[in-house]
Tab-separated table of C-alpha atoms and ligand atoms in Angstrom:
chain	number	residue	atom	x	y	z
A	20	MET	CA	-24.518	-34.553	-18.820
A	21	PRO	CA	-26.447	-31.318	-20.104
A	22	TYR	CA	-24.473	-28.362	-20.167
A	23	ILE	CA	-24.537	-24.746	-21.518
A	24	GLY	CA	-22.114	-22.452	-23.371
A	25	ILE	CA	-22.087	-18.740	-22.350
A	26	ASP	CA	-20.423	-15.752	-24.058
A	27	PHE	CA	-20.294	-13.400	-21.267
A	28	GLY	CA	-20.164	-10.237	-23.177
A	29	THR	CA	-19.071	-6.364	-22.020
A	30	SER	CA	-22.551	-5.327	-23.640
A	31	ASN	CA	-24.322	-8.576	-24.498
A	32	SER	CA	-24.122	-11.823	-23.292
A	33	VAL	CA	-25.449	-15.448	-25.444
A	34	VAL	CA	-26.035	-18.817	-24.176
A	35	ALA	CA	-26.146	-21.691	-26.236
A	36	ASN	CA	-27.131	-25.531	-25.831
A	37	PHE	CA	-24.939	-28.013	-27.486
A	38	GLN	CA	-26.857	-30.909	-28.925
A	39	TYR	CA	-26.589	-33.135	-31.532
A	40	GLY	CA	-23.335	-32.024	-32.503
A	41	GLN	CA	-25.019	-28.261	-33.104
A	42	ALA	CA	-24.806	-25.268	-31.259
A	43	ASP	CA	-28.055	-23.576	-30.840
A	44	VAL	CA	-28.575	-20.232	-29.213
A	45	LEU	CA	-30.957	-19.993	-26.305
A	46	PRO	CA	-33.334	-17.244	-26.296
A	47	ASN	CA	-33.866	-15.560	-23.000
A	48	SER	CA	-37.155	-15.322	-20.855
A	49	GLU	CA	-38.287	-12.175	-23.290
A	50	GLY	CA	-37.547	-14.649	-26.165
A	51	GLN	CA	-34.434	-12.598	-27.454
A	52	LYS	CA	-31.479	-14.082	-28.460
A	53	TRP	CA	-29.047	-12.007	-26.689
A	54	THR	CA	-29.263	-10.634	-23.191
A	55	PRO	CA	-27.530	-6.995	-22.608
A	56	SER	CA	-25.083	-7.014	-19.760
A	57	VAL	CA	-26.789	-4.516	-17.658
A	58	VAL	CA	-28.251	-4.395	-14.247
A	59	THR	CA	-31.038	-1.562	-13.239
A	60	MET	CA	-32.640	-1.133	-9.839
A	61	ARG	CA	-36.363	-0.381	-10.521
A	62	ARG	CA	-37.923	2.517	-8.106
A	63	ASP	CA	-39.235	-0.366	-5.616
A	64	GLY	CA	-35.904	-1.795	-4.942
A	65	SER	CA	-36.297	-4.828	-6.961
A	66	LEU	CA	-33.666	-5.809	-9.663
A	67	SER	CA	-33.996	-5.835	-13.744
A	68	PHE	CA	-31.437	-7.418	-16.071
A	69	GLY	CA	-30.908	-7.585	-19.358
A	70	GLN	CA	-33.288	-5.505	-21.977
A	71	GLU	CA	-35.698	-4.164	-19.698
A	72	ALA	CA	-32.197	-3.086	-17.410
A	73	LYS	CA	-30.956	-1.274	-20.577
A	74	GLU	CA	-33.881	0.549	-21.600
A	75	ASN	CA	-34.033	2.067	-17.955
A	76	PHE	CA	-30.692	3.070	-17.813
A	77	ASP	CA	-29.802	5.500	-14.989
A	78	GLU	CA	-26.445	6.560	-14.366
A	79	GLU	CA	-27.194	5.926	-10.463
A	80	ARG	CA	-29.174	2.729	-10.462
A	81	SER	CA	-27.687	0.906	-13.282
A	82	ILE	CA	-24.495	-1.097	-13.922
A	83	ARG	CA	-23.154	-1.940	-17.380
A	84	SER	CA	-20.027	-3.308	-18.919
A	85	ILE	CA	-18.910	-4.867	-15.843
A	86	LYS	CA	-16.781	-7.576	-17.742
A	87	ARG	CA	-14.170	-4.763	-18.374
A	88	ILE	CA	-13.083	-4.357	-14.856
A	89	LEU	CA	-14.040	-7.931	-13.900
A	90	GLY	CA	-11.231	-9.404	-11.353
A	91	SER	CA	-9.573	-5.832	-11.009
A	92	GLY	CA	-10.712	-5.264	-7.488
A	93	GLU	CA	-12.520	-2.258	-8.295
A	94	ARG	CA	-15.652	-1.477	-6.352
A	95	VAL	CA	-18.302	-0.245	-8.325
A	96	PRO	CA	-21.025	2.117	-6.793
A	97	PHE	CA	-24.609	1.047	-6.821
A	98	VAL	CA	-27.775	3.169	-4.944
A	99	GLY	CA	-25.734	3.525	-1.826
A	100	GLN	CA	-23.809	0.454	-1.834
A	101	ASN	CA	-20.369	-0.406	-3.051
A	102	LEU	CA	-20.275	-3.693	-4.914
A	103	ARG	CA	-17.274	-6.159	-5.920
A	104	THR	CA	-17.569	-6.686	-9.886
A	105	GLU	CA	-17.433	-10.256	-9.182
A	106	GLN	CA	-21.382	-9.757	-7.128
A	107	ILE	CA	-22.569	-7.873	-10.487
A	108	ALA	CA	-21.392	-10.333	-12.762
A	109	THR	CA	-22.628	-13.410	-10.619
A	110	MET	CA	-26.049	-11.891	-10.815
A	111	LEU	CA	-25.683	-11.665	-14.469
A	112	PHE	CA	-24.636	-15.353	-14.734
A	113	SER	CA	-27.447	-16.422	-12.646
A	114	LYS	CA	-30.046	-14.749	-14.912
A	115	LEU	CA	-28.428	-16.300	-17.764
A	116	LYS	CA	-28.674	-19.575	-16.008
A	117	ALA	CA	-32.214	-19.075	-14.753
A	118	ASP	CA	-33.359	-18.288	-18.232
A	119	ALA	CA	-31.711	-21.166	-19.959
A	120	GLN	CA	-33.276	-23.119	-17.578
A	121	LYS	CA	-36.750	-21.835	-18.232
A	122	THR	CA	-36.512	-21.961	-22.254
A	123	ILE	CA	-35.466	-25.677	-22.278
A	124	ASN	CA	-37.129	-26.834	-18.968
A	125	GLU	CA	-33.787	-28.716	-17.774
A	126	ASN	CA	-31.284	-28.019	-14.699
A	127	PHE	CA	-27.938	-26.866	-15.784
A	128	THR	CA	-24.783	-27.314	-13.443
A	129	LYS	CA	-22.079	-27.132	-15.905
A	130	ALA	CA	-21.208	-24.474	-18.663
A	131	VAL	CA	-18.482	-23.755	-21.149
A	132	VAL	CA	-17.603	-20.128	-20.903
A	133	THR	CA	-15.664	-17.936	-23.291
A	134	ILE	CA	-13.312	-15.133	-22.437
A	135	PRO	CA	-11.689	-12.658	-24.681
A	136	ALA	CA	-8.204	-13.906	-26.141
A	137	ASN	CA	-5.985	-11.487	-24.120
A	138	SER	CA	-7.869	-12.585	-20.966
A	139	LYS	CA	-5.031	-12.535	-18.028
A	140	GLY	CA	-5.117	-14.786	-15.095
A	141	LEU	CA	-7.161	-12.565	-12.476
A	142	ALA	CA	-9.957	-11.956	-15.220
A	143	ARG	CA	-9.963	-15.732	-15.971
A	144	HIS	CA	-10.183	-16.691	-12.628
A	145	ALA	CA	-13.014	-14.099	-11.890
A	146	THR	CA	-14.979	-15.523	-14.584
A	147	LYS	CA	-14.792	-18.940	-13.389
A	148	LEU	CA	-15.860	-17.794	-9.798
A	149	CYS	CA	-18.642	-15.928	-10.796
A	150	ALA	CA	-20.300	-18.723	-12.971
A	151	GLY	CA	-19.416	-20.887	-9.913
A	152	ALA	CA	-21.232	-18.673	-7.584
A	153	ALA	CA	-24.441	-18.857	-9.903
A	154	GLY	CA	-24.248	-22.507	-9.651
A	155	LEU	CA	-22.271	-23.371	-12.826
A	156	GLN	CA	-19.313	-25.379	-12.816
A	157	VAL	CA	-17.030	-24.194	-15.798
A	158	LEU	CA	-16.118	-27.362	-17.599
A	159	THR	CA	-13.623	-24.933	-19.466
A	160	LEU	CA	-12.885	-21.572	-20.829
A	161	ILE	CA	-12.589	-20.971	-24.492
A	162	ASN	CA	-11.348	-17.922	-26.354
A	163	GLU	CA	-14.265	-15.879	-27.594
A	164	PRO	CA	-13.495	-16.365	-31.379
A	165	THR	CA	-12.078	-19.770	-31.021
A	166	ALA	CA	-15.432	-20.710	-29.935
A	167	ALA	CA	-16.936	-19.061	-33.143
A	168	ALA	CA	-14.374	-20.564	-35.207
A	169	ILE	CA	-15.205	-24.074	-33.749
A	170	CYS	CA	-18.964	-23.812	-34.459
A	171	TYR	CA	-18.303	-22.652	-37.762
A	172	GLY	CA	-15.816	-25.627	-38.290
A	173	LEU	CA	-18.282	-28.166	-36.965
A	174	ASN	CA	-20.157	-27.867	-40.130
A	175	ALA	CA	-17.370	-27.293	-42.564
A	176	GLN	CA	-16.953	-30.181	-44.960
A	177	GLN	CA	-13.273	-29.332	-46.044
A	178	ASP	CA	-10.090	-29.056	-44.327
A	179	GLN	CA	-9.627	-25.203	-43.844
A	180	THR	CA	-7.955	-22.531	-42.090
A	181	VAL	CA	-10.142	-19.713	-41.305
A	182	LEU	CA	-9.451	-16.277	-39.451
A	183	VAL	CA	-12.406	-15.014	-37.291
A	184	TYR	CA	-12.493	-11.553	-35.784
A	185	ASP	CA	-14.683	-10.311	-32.681
A	186	PHE	CA	-14.864	-6.704	-32.620
A	187	GLY	CA	-17.041	-6.489	-29.721
A	188	GLY	CA	-17.943	-3.750	-27.051
A	189	GLY	CA	-14.993	-4.049	-24.779
A	190	THR	CA	-12.223	-6.080	-27.054
A	191	LEU	CA	-10.995	-7.162	-30.469
A	192	ASP	CA	-10.127	-10.274	-30.626
A	193	VAL	CA	-8.782	-12.756	-33.478
A	194	THR	CA	-8.491	-16.112	-33.936
A	195	ILE	CA	-6.883	-18.145	-36.510
A	196	LEU	CA	-8.209	-21.942	-36.308
A	197	ARG	CA	-6.887	-24.598	-38.671
A	198	ILE	CA	-9.865	-27.457	-39.218
A	199	HIS	CA	-8.113	-30.782	-40.310
A	200	HIS	CA	-9.744	-34.165	-40.368
A	201	GLY	CA	-12.748	-32.935	-37.996
A	202	VAL	CA	-9.883	-31.857	-35.705
A	203	PHE	CA	-9.353	-28.156	-34.524
A	204	GLU	CA	-6.206	-26.611	-34.004
A	205	GLU	CA	-5.911	-23.008	-32.934
A	206	ILE	CA	-3.162	-21.640	-34.608
A	207	SER	CA	-3.125	-18.395	-33.066
A	208	SER	CA	-5.342	-16.214	-30.546
A	209	LYS	CA	-4.811	-12.786	-29.828
A	210	GLY	CA	-6.462	-9.638	-28.797
A	211	VAL	CA	-6.371	-6.157	-27.783
A	212	GLY	CA	-7.975	-5.287	-24.689
A	213	LYS	CA	-9.801	-2.178	-24.141
A	214	LEU	CA	-10.420	-1.809	-27.784
A	215	GLY	CA	-14.404	-1.964	-28.642
A	216	GLY	CA	-17.460	-0.238	-29.199
A	217	ASP	CA	-17.111	1.220	-25.512
A	218	ASP	CA	-13.946	3.054	-26.505
A	219	LEU	CA	-15.198	4.206	-29.890
A	220	ASP	CA	-18.181	5.687	-28.008
A	221	THR	CA	-15.756	7.370	-25.662
A	222	ALA	CA	-13.460	8.932	-27.996
A	223	LEU	CA	-16.238	10.132	-30.288
A	224	GLY	CA	-18.271	11.534	-27.124
A	225	ASN	CA	-15.039	13.289	-25.881
A	226	LEU	CA	-14.330	14.797	-29.465
A	227	LEU	CA	-18.159	15.857	-29.918
A	228	GLY	CA	-18.423	17.234	-26.445
A	229	ARG	CA	-15.556	19.111	-26.684
A	230	ARG	CA	-16.595	20.739	-29.806
A	231	PHE	CA	-20.107	21.471	-28.132
A	232	MET	CA	-18.175	23.303	-25.373
A	233	GLU	CA	-16.368	25.175	-28.059
A	234	LYS	CA	-19.537	26.253	-29.713
A	235	THR	CA	-21.830	26.684	-26.500
A	236	GLY	CA	-19.718	27.158	-23.675
A	237	TYR	CA	-21.379	24.306	-21.909
A	238	ASP	CA	-19.688	21.326	-20.521
A	239	ILE	CA	-22.403	18.839	-21.458
A	240	LEU	CA	-19.968	15.696	-20.556
A	241	ASN	CA	-19.999	17.010	-16.756
A	242	SER	CA	-23.852	17.726	-16.778
A	243	PRO	CA	-26.443	15.671	-15.888
A	244	PHE	CA	-27.283	15.492	-19.619
A	245	LYS	CA	-24.392	13.218	-20.139
A	246	HIS	CA	-26.121	9.931	-20.539
A	247	GLN	CA	-28.381	11.637	-22.878
A	248	PHE	CA	-25.756	13.111	-25.077
A	249	MET	CA	-23.780	9.894	-25.001
A	250	LEU	CA	-26.861	7.877	-26.001
A	251	ALA	CA	-27.041	10.581	-29.144
A	252	VAL	CA	-23.587	10.082	-29.957
B	1	LIG	N1	-25.468	-1.815	-35.911
B	1	LIG	C1	-24.384	-1.362	-35.094
B	1	LIG	N2	-23.432	-0.656	-35.581
B	1	LIG	C2	-22.291	-0.383	-35.109
B	1	LIG	N3	-21.863	-0.871	-33.556
B	1	LIG	C3	-22.825	-1.725	-33.205
B	1	LIG	C4	-24.193	-2.137	-33.772
B	1	LIG	N4	-24.851	-2.701	-32.886
B	1	LIG	C5	-24.242	-2.554	-31.787
B	1	LIG	N5	-22.891	-2.051	-31.954
B	1	LIG	C6	-21.889	-1.923	-30.816
B	1	LIG	O1	-21.543	-3.516	-30.481
B	1	LIG	C7	-20.913	-3.359	-29.305
B	1	LIG	C8	-21.620	-4.819	-28.892
B	1	LIG	O2	-21.096	-5.956	-29.546
B	1	LIG	P1	-21.126	-7.322	-28.677
B	1	LIG	O3	-22.786	-7.875	-28.336
B	1	LIG	O4	-20.456	-8.080	-29.592
B	1	LIG	O5	-20.268	-6.813	-27.574
B	1	LIG	P2	-19.778	-7.858	-26.411
B	1	LIG	O6	-19.617	-9.405	-27.008
B	1	LIG	O7	-20.808	-7.852	-25.278
B	1	LIG	O8	-18.366	-7.198	-25.851
B	1	LIG	P3	-16.847	-8.172	-25.619
B	1	LIG	O9	-16.957	-9.359	-26.710
B	1	LIG	O10	-15.903	-7.079	-25.879
B	1	LIG	O11	-17.010	-8.378	-24.399
B	1	LIG	C9	-21.104	-2.118	-28.502
B	1	LIG	O12	-20.246	-1.217	-28.507
B	1	LIG	C10	-22.367	-1.772	-29.542
B	1	LIG	O13	-22.506	-0.367	-29.358
B	2	LIG	MG1	-18.479	-10.653	-27.487
């Protein structure tokens, strides 16, 4: 029964294939080992994902960091439409699935998906729903740092207790895992939601934006140059 592992990230997503007791990251169709979780509508109306979408990011034509509000019921404006967060996440899951199938020339209908340690019911449910809508039955949801710790533990020779922290674009998660005779025991897995690179970027952007305003009198954070300014930050 072939299945893939998906780390659906706020900023980047990664797909892995588990075979012969080993997890291997699958490159996407561009040969990259991670796919930016970004959707951009091209000028001709077609959709681009991943690196291309990130490079052509546009305030009106792009969506990023959808995972942060997945399952919240919030609507997202996107080129004249008001999309549900689930619709966008489903598009991203579909892209990850299609790329994985292309890379190893196999059809996948099942997946193990990781979620932040602090994920609440609605976000967990929405993650399953979106993977399902993309044609992937979710076998199980694993806490993100726990998945990393298990992967490490697969090759560990000795019994040990490891701590893994995962500082992402949206959340900071920590897992303590005991590896004992090849059995994994998740001792604890906790996270801080809304504490990731996005939050650091916003905090730094606001600080510098305020200073810029004090010096020049120009409110760059509420101007057409906001995106360029934030990129520079
Ligand atoms: N070289 C770097 N130095 C500092 N920060 C970086 C660097 N490269 C990427 N980042 C930041 O790391 C974050 C992305 O990390 P990562 O891909 O692990 O997140 P994610 O898995 O998508 O998010 P999450 O797990 O929270 O859903 C972004 O905020 C990005 O700006
Ligand atoms: Mg992550």
